[in-house]
PDB file of C-alpha atoms and ligand atoms in Angstrom:
ATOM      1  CA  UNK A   1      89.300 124.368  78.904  1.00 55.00           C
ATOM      2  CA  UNK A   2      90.661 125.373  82.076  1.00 63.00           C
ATOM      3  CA  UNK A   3      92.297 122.094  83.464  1.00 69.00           C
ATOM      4  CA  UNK A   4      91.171 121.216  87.053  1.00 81.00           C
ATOM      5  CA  UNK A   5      93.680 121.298  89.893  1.00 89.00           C
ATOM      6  CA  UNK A   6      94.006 117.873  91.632  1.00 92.00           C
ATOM      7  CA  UNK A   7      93.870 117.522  95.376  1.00 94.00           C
ATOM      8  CA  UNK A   8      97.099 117.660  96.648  1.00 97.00           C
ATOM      9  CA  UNK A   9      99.369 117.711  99.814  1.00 96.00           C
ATOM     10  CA  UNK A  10     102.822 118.502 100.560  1.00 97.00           C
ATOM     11  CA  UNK A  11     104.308 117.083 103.435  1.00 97.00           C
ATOM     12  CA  UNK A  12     107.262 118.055 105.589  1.00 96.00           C
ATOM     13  CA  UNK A  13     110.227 115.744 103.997  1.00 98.00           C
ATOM     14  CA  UNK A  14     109.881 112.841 101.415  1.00 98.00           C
ATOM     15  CA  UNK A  15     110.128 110.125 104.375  1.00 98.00           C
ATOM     16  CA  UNK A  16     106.900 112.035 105.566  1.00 98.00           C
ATOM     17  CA  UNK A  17     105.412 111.945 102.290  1.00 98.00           C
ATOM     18  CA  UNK A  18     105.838 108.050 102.341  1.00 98.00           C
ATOM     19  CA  UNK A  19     104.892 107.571 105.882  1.00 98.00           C
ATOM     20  CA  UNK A  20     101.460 109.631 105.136  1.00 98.00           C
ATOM     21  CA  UNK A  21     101.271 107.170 101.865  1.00 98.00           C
ATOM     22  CA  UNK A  22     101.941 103.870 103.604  1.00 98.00           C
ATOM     23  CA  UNK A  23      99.291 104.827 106.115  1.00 98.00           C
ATOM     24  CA  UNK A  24      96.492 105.327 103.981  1.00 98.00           C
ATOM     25  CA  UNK A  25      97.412 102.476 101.814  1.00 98.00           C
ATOM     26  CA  UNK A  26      97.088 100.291 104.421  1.00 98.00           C
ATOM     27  CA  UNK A  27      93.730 102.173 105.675  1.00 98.00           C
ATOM     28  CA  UNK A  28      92.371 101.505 102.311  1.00 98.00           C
ATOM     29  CA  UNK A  29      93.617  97.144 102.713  1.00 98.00           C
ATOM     30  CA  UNK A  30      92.176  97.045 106.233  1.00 98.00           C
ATOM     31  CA  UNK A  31      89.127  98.197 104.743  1.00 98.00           C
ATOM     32  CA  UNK A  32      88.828  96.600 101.692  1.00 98.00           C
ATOM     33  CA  UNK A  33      86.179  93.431 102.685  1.00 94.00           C
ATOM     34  CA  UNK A  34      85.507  92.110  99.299  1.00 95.00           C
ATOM     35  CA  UNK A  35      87.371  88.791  98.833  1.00 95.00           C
ATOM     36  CA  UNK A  36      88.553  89.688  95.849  1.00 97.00           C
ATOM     37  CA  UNK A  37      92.492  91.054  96.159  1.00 98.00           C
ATOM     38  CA  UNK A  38      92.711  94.625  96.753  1.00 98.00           C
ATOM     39  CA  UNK A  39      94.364  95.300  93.290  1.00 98.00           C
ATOM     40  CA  UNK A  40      97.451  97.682  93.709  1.00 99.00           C
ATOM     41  CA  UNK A  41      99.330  99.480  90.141  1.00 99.00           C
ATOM     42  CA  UNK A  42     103.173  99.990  91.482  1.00 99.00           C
ATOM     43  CA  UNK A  43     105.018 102.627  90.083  1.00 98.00           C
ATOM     44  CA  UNK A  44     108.977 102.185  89.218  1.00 98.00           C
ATOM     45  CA  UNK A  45     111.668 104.979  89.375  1.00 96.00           C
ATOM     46  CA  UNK A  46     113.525 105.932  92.714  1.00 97.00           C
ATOM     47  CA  UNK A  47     110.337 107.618  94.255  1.00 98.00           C
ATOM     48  CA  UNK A  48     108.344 105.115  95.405  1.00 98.00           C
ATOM     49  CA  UNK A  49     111.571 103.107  97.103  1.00 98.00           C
ATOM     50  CA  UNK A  50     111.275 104.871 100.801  1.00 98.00           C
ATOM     51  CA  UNK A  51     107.337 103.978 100.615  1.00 98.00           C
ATOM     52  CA  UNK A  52     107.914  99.805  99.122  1.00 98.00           C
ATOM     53  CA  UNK A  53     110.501  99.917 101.763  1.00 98.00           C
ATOM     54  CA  UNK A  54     108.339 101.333 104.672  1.00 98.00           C
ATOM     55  CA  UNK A  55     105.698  98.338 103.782  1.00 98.00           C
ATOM     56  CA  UNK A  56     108.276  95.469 105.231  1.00 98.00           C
ATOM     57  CA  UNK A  57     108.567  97.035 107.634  1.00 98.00           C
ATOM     58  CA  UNK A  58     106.595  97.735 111.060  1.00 98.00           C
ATOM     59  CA  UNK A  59     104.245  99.096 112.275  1.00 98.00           C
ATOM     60  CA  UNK A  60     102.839  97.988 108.298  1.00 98.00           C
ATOM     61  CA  UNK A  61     104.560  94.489 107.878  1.00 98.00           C
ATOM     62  CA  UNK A  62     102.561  93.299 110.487  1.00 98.00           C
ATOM     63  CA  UNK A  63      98.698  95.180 110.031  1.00 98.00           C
ATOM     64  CA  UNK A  64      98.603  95.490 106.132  1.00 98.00           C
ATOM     65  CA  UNK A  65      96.253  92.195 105.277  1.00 98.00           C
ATOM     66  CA  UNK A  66      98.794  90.800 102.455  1.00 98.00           C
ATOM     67  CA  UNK A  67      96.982  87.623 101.349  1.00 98.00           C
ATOM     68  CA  UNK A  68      93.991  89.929 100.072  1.00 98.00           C
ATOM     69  CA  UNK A  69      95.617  92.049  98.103  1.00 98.00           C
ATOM     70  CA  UNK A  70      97.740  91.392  94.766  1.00 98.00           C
ATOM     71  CA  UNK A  71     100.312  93.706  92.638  1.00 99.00           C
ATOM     72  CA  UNK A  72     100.458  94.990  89.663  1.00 99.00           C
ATOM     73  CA  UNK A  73     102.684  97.291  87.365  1.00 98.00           C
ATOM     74  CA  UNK A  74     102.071 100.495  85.565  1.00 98.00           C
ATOM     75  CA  UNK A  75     105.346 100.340  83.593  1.00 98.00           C
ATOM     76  CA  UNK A  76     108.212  98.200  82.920  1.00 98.00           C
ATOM     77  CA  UNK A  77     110.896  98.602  81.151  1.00 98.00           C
ATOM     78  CA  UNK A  78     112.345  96.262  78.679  1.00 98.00           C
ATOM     79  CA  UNK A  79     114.916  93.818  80.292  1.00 98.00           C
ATOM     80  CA  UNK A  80     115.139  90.929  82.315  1.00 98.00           C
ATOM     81  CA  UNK A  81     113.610  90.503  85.925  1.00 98.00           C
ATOM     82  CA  UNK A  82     117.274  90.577  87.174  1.00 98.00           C
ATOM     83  CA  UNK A  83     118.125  93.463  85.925  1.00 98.00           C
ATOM     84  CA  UNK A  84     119.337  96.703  87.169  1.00 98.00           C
ATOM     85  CA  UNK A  85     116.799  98.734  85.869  1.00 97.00           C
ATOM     86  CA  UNK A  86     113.552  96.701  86.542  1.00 98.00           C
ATOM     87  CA  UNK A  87     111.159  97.836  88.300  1.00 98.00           C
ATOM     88  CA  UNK A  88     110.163  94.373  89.008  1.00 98.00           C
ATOM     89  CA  UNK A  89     113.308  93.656  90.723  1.00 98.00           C
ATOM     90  CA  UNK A  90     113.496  97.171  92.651  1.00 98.00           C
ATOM     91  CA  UNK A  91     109.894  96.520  93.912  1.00 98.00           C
ATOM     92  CA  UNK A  92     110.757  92.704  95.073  1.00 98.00           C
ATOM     93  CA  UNK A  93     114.000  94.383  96.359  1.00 98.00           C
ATOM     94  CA  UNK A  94     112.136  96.931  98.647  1.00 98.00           C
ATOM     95  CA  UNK A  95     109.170  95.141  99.835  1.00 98.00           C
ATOM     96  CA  UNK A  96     107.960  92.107  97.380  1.00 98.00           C
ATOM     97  CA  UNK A  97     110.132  89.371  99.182  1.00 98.00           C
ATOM     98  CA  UNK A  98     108.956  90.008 102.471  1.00 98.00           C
ATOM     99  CA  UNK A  99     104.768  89.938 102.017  1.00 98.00           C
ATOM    100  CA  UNK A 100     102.912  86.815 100.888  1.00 98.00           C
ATOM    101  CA  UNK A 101     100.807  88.866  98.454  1.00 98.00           C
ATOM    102  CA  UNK A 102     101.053  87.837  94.955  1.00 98.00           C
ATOM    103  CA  UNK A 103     102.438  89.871  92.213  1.00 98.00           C
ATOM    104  CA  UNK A 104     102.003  89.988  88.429  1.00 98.00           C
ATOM    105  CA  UNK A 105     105.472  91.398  86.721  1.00 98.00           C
ATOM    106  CA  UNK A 106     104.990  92.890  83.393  1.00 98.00           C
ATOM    107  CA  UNK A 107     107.099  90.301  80.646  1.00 98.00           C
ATOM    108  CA  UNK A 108     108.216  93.946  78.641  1.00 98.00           C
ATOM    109  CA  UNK A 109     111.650  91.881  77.693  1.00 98.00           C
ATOM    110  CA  UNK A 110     109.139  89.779  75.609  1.00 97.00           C
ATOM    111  CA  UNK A 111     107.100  92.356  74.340  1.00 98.00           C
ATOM    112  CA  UNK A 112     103.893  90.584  75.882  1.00 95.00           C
ATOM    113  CA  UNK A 113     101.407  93.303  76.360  1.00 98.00           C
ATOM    114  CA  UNK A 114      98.344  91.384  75.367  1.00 98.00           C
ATOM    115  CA  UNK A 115      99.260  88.985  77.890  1.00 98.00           C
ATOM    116  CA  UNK A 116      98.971  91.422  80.582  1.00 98.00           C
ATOM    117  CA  UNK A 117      95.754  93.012  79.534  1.00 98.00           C
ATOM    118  CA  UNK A 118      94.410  89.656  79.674  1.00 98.00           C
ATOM    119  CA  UNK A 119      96.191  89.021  83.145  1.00 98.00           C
ATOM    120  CA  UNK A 120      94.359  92.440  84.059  1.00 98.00           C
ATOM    121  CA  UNK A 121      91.047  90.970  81.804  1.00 98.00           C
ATOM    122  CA  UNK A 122      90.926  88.116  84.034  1.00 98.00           C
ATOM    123  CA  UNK A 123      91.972  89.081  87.504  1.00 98.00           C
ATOM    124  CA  UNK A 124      90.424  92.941  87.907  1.00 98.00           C
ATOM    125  CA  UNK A 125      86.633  93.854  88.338  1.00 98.00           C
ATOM    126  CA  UNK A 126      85.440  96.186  85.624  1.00 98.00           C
ATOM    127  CA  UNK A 127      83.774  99.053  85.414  1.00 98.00           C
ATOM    128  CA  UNK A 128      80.823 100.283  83.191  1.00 97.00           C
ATOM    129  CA  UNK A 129      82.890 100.781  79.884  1.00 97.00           C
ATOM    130  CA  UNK A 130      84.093  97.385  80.817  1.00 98.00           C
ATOM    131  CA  UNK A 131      87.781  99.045  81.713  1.00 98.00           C
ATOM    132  CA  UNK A 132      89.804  96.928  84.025  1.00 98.00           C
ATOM    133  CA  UNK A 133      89.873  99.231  87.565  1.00 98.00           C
ATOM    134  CA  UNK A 134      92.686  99.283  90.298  1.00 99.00           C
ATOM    135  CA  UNK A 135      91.868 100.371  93.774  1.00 98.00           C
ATOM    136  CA  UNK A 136      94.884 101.796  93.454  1.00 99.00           C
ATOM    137  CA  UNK A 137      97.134 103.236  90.972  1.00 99.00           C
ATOM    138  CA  UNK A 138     100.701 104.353  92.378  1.00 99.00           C
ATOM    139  CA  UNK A 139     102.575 106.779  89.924  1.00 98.00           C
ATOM    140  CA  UNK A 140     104.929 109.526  89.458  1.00 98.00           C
ATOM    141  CA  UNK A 141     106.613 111.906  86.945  1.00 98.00           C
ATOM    142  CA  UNK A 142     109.649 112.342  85.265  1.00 98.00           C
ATOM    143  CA  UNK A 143     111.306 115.816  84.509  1.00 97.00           C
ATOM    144  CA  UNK A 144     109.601 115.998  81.476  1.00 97.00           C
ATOM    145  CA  UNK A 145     106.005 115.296  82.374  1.00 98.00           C
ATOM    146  CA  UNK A 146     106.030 111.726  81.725  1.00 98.00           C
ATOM    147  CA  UNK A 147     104.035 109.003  83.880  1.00 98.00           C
ATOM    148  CA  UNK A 148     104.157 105.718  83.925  1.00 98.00           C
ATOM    149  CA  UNK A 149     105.992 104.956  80.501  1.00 98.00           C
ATOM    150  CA  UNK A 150     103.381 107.699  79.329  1.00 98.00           C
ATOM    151  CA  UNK A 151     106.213 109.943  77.746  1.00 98.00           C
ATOM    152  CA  UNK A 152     105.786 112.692  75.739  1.00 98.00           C
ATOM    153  CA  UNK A 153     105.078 112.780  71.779  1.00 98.00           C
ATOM    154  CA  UNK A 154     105.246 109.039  72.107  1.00 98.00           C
ATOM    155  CA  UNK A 155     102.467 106.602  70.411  1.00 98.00           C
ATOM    156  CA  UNK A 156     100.629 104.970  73.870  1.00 98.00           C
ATOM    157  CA  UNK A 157      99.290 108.682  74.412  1.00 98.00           C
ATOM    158  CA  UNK A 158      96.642 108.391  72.015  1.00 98.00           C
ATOM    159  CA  UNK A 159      95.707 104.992  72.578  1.00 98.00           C
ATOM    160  CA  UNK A 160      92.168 105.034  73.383  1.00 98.00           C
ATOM    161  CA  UNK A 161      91.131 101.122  73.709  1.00 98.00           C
ATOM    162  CA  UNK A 162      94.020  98.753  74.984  1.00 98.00           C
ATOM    163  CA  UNK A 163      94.674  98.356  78.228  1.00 98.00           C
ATOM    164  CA  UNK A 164      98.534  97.760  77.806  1.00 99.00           C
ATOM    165  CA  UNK A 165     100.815  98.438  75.048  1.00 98.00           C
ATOM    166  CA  UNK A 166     104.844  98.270  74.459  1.00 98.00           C
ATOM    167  CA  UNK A 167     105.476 101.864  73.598  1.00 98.00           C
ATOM    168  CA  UNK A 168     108.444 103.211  72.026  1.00 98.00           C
ATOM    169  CA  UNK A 169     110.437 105.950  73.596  1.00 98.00           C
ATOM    170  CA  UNK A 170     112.655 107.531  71.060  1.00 98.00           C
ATOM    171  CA  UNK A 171     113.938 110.480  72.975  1.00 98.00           C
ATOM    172  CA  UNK A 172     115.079 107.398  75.517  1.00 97.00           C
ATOM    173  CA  UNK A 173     116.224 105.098  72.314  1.00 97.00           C
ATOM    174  CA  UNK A 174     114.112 102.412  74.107  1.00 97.00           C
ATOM    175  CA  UNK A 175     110.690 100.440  74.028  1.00 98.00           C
ATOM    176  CA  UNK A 176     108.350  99.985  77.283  1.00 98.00           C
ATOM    177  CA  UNK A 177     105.525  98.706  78.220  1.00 98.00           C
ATOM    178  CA  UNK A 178     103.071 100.620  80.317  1.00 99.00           C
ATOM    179  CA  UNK A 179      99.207 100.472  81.406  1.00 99.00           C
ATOM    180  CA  UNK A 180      97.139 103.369  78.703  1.00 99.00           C
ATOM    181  CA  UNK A 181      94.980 106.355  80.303  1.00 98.00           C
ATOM    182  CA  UNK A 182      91.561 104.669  79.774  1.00 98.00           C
ATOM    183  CA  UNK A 183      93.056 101.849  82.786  1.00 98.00           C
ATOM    184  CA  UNK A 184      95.055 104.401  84.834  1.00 99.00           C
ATOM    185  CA  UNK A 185      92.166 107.126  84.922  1.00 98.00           C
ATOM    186  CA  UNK A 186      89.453 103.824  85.736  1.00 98.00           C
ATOM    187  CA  UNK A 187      91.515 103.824  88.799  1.00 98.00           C
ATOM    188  CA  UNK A 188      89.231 104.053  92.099  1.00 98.00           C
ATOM    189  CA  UNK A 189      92.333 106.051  93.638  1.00 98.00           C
ATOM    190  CA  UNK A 190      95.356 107.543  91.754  1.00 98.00           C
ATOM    191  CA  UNK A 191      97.913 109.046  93.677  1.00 98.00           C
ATOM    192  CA  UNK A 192     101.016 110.771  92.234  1.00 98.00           C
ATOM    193  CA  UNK A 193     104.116 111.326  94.373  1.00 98.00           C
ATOM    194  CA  UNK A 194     106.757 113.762  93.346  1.00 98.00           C
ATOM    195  CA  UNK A 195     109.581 114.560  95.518  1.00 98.00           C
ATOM    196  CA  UNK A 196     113.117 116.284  94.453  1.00 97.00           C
ATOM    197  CA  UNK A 197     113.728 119.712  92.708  1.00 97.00           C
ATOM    198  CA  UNK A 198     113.897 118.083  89.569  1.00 97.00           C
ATOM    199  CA  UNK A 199     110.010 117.853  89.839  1.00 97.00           C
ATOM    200  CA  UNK A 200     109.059 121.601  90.346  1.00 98.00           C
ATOM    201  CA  UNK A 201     108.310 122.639  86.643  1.00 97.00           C
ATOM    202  CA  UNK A 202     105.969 120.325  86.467  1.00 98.00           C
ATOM    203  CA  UNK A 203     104.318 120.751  89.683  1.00 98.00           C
ATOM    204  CA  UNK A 204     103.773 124.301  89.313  1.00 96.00           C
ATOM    205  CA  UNK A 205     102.155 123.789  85.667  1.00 96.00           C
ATOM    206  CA  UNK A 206     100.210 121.468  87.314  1.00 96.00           C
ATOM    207  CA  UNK A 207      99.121 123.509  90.272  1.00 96.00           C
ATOM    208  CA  UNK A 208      99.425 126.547  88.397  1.00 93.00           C
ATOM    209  CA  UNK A 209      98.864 126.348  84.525  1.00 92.00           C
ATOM    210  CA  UNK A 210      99.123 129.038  82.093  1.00 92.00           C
ATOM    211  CA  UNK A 211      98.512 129.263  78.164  1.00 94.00           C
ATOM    212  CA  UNK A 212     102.071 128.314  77.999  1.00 95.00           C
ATOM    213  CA  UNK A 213     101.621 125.354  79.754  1.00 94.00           C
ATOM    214  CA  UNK A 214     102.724 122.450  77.951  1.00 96.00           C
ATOM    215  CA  UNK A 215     100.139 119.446  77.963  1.00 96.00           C
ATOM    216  CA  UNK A 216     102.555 117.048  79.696  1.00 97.00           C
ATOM    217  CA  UNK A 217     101.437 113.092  79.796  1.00 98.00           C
ATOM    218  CA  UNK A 218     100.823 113.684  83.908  1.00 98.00           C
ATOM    219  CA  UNK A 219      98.063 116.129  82.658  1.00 97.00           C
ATOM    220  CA  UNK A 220      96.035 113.565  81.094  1.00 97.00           C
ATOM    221  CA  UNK A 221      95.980 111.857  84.132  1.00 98.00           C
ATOM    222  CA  UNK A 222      92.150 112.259  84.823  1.00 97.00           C
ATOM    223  CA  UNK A 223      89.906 109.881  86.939  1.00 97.00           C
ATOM    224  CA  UNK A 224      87.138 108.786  85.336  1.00 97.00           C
ATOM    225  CA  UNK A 225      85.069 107.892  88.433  1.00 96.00           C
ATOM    226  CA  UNK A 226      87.704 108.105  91.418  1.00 98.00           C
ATOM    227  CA  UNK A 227      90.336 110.170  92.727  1.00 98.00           C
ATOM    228  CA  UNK A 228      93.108 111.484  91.883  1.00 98.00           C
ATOM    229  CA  UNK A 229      95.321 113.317  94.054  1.00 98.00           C
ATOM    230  CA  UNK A 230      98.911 114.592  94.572  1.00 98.00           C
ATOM    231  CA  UNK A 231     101.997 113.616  97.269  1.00 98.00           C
ATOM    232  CA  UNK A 232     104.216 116.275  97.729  1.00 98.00           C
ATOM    233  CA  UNK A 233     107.131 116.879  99.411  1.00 98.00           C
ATOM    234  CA  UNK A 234     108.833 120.547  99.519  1.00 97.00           C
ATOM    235  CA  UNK A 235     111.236 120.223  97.293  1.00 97.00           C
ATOM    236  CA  UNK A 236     109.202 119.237  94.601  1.00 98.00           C
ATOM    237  CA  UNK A 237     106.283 121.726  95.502  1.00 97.00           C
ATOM    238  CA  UNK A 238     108.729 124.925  95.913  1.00 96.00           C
ATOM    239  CA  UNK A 239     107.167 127.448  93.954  1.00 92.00           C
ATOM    240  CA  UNK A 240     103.875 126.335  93.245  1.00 91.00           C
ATOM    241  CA  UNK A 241     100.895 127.131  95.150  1.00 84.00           C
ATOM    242  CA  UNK A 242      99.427 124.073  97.034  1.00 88.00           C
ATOM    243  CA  UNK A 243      96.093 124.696  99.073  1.00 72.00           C
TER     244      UNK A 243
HETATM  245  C1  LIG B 301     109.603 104.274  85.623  1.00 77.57           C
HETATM  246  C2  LIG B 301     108.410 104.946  86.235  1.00 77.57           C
HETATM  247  C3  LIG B 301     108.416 106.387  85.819  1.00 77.57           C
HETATM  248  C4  LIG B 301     108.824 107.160  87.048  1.00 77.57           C
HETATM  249  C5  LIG B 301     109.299 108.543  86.692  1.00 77.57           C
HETATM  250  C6  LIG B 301     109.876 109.237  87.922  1.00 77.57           C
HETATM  251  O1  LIG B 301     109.499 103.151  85.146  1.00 77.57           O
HETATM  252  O2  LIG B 301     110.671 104.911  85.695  1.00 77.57           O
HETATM  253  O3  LIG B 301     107.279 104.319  86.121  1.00 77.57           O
HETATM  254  O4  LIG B 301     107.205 106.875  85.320  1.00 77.57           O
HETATM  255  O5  LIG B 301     107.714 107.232  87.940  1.00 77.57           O
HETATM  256  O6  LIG B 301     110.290 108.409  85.711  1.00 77.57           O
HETATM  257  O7  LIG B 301     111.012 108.522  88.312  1.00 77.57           O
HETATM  258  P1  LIG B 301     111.785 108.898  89.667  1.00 77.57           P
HETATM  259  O8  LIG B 301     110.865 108.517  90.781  1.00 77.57           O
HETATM  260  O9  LIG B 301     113.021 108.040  89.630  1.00 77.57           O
HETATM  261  O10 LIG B 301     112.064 110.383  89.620  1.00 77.57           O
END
């Protein structure tokens, strides 16, 4: 089956990329009426930092409707809040501190995935498979076509029920926990930045597979009943062809 080319974009620099991002992001809040939180799934990694950073500051800090919306993690890896190599502590780093809005950190140190798919059970509306659903699912890729802590040959890719599971990574010699395809793709909107070189093998399989094509995690990445689309910036789109 041929696989279907997401909507994508590539924007002039990577601080354009998370200008365009922080913009609609906050179109989406200001338009979000339900009072239930508008539910966001952060993404870890480097990428994401100029966009959590852009959100404290103006013109966003001031217009983005923070006490209706609430954050959540797709992926954390397994240390302490403090540590270096949270993504916890890089998100409260860049932008968490400085907005009211309430966020739910993934325990991975203690292995607590049930926890969290109850903390998802509880909080999230569902939809028709009764799937938890984010408005908004924030991820991006690594060099070797993870997403999330989605990585390849790894056990969480087949898991076809929970919501959240601690999954070990081998080729990484370490365990993390990380939200399954059946909530990421029950997203209302995923969007995937990439940005950096390093990302161009996998953008142009994306964007333009072949036989050869490996079937990276990122490629079962497939809404269910929203959007998904792609954030570009040159670098990581040199090379493939992006309408
Ligand atoms: C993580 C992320 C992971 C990340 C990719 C890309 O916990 O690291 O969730 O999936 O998005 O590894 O990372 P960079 O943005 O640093 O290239």
């Amino acid at each position: 089956m041929t696989p279907t080319i997401p909507p994508a974009r590539v924007y002039v620099s990577a601080d354009a990329l998370a200008y365009e991002v922080a913009k609609e992001l906050m179109k989406l809040t200001i338009s979000h009426t339900s009072d239930r939180p508008f539910a966001i799934a952060l993404s870890g990694g480097s990428t994401p930092k100029r966009l959590y950073k852009l959100l404290a500051e103006e013109p966003f800090h001031s217009q983005i409707p923070w006490d209706n919306i609430a954050f959540y993690f797709g992926d954390e890896r397994s240390v302490p809040p403090d540590h270096e190599e949270s993504n916890f502590r890089m998100a409260r780093e860049t932008f968490l501190d400085s907005v009211p809005s309430a966020s739910y950190r993934m325990e991975a140190e203690s292995g607590k995935a049930e926890a969290y798919a109850s903390l998802l059970e509880d909080h999230l509306p569902k939809d028709e498979s009764g799937v938890p659903t984010f408005d908004v699912v924030l991820l991006g890729i690594g060099a070797d076509g993870h997403t999330a802590s989605l990585f390849p040959a790894t056990q969480a890719l087949h898991e076809s029920q929970r919501w959240v599971v601690m999954n070990e990574v081998p080729q990484n010699n370490t365990v993390r926990m990380t939200l399954t395809y059946p909530v990421i793709n029950a997203a209302h909107h995923i969007w995937v930045l990439a940005s950096g070189a390093s990302k161009q093998r996998i953008v142009q399989g994306v964007f333009a597979p072949t036989p050869s094509t490996p079937n990276w995690p990122i490629c079962s990445v497939q809404p269910t009943h929203g959007s998904l689309r792609w954030w570009l910036d040159p670098e990581a789109a040199q090379g493939a062809t992006i309408d």
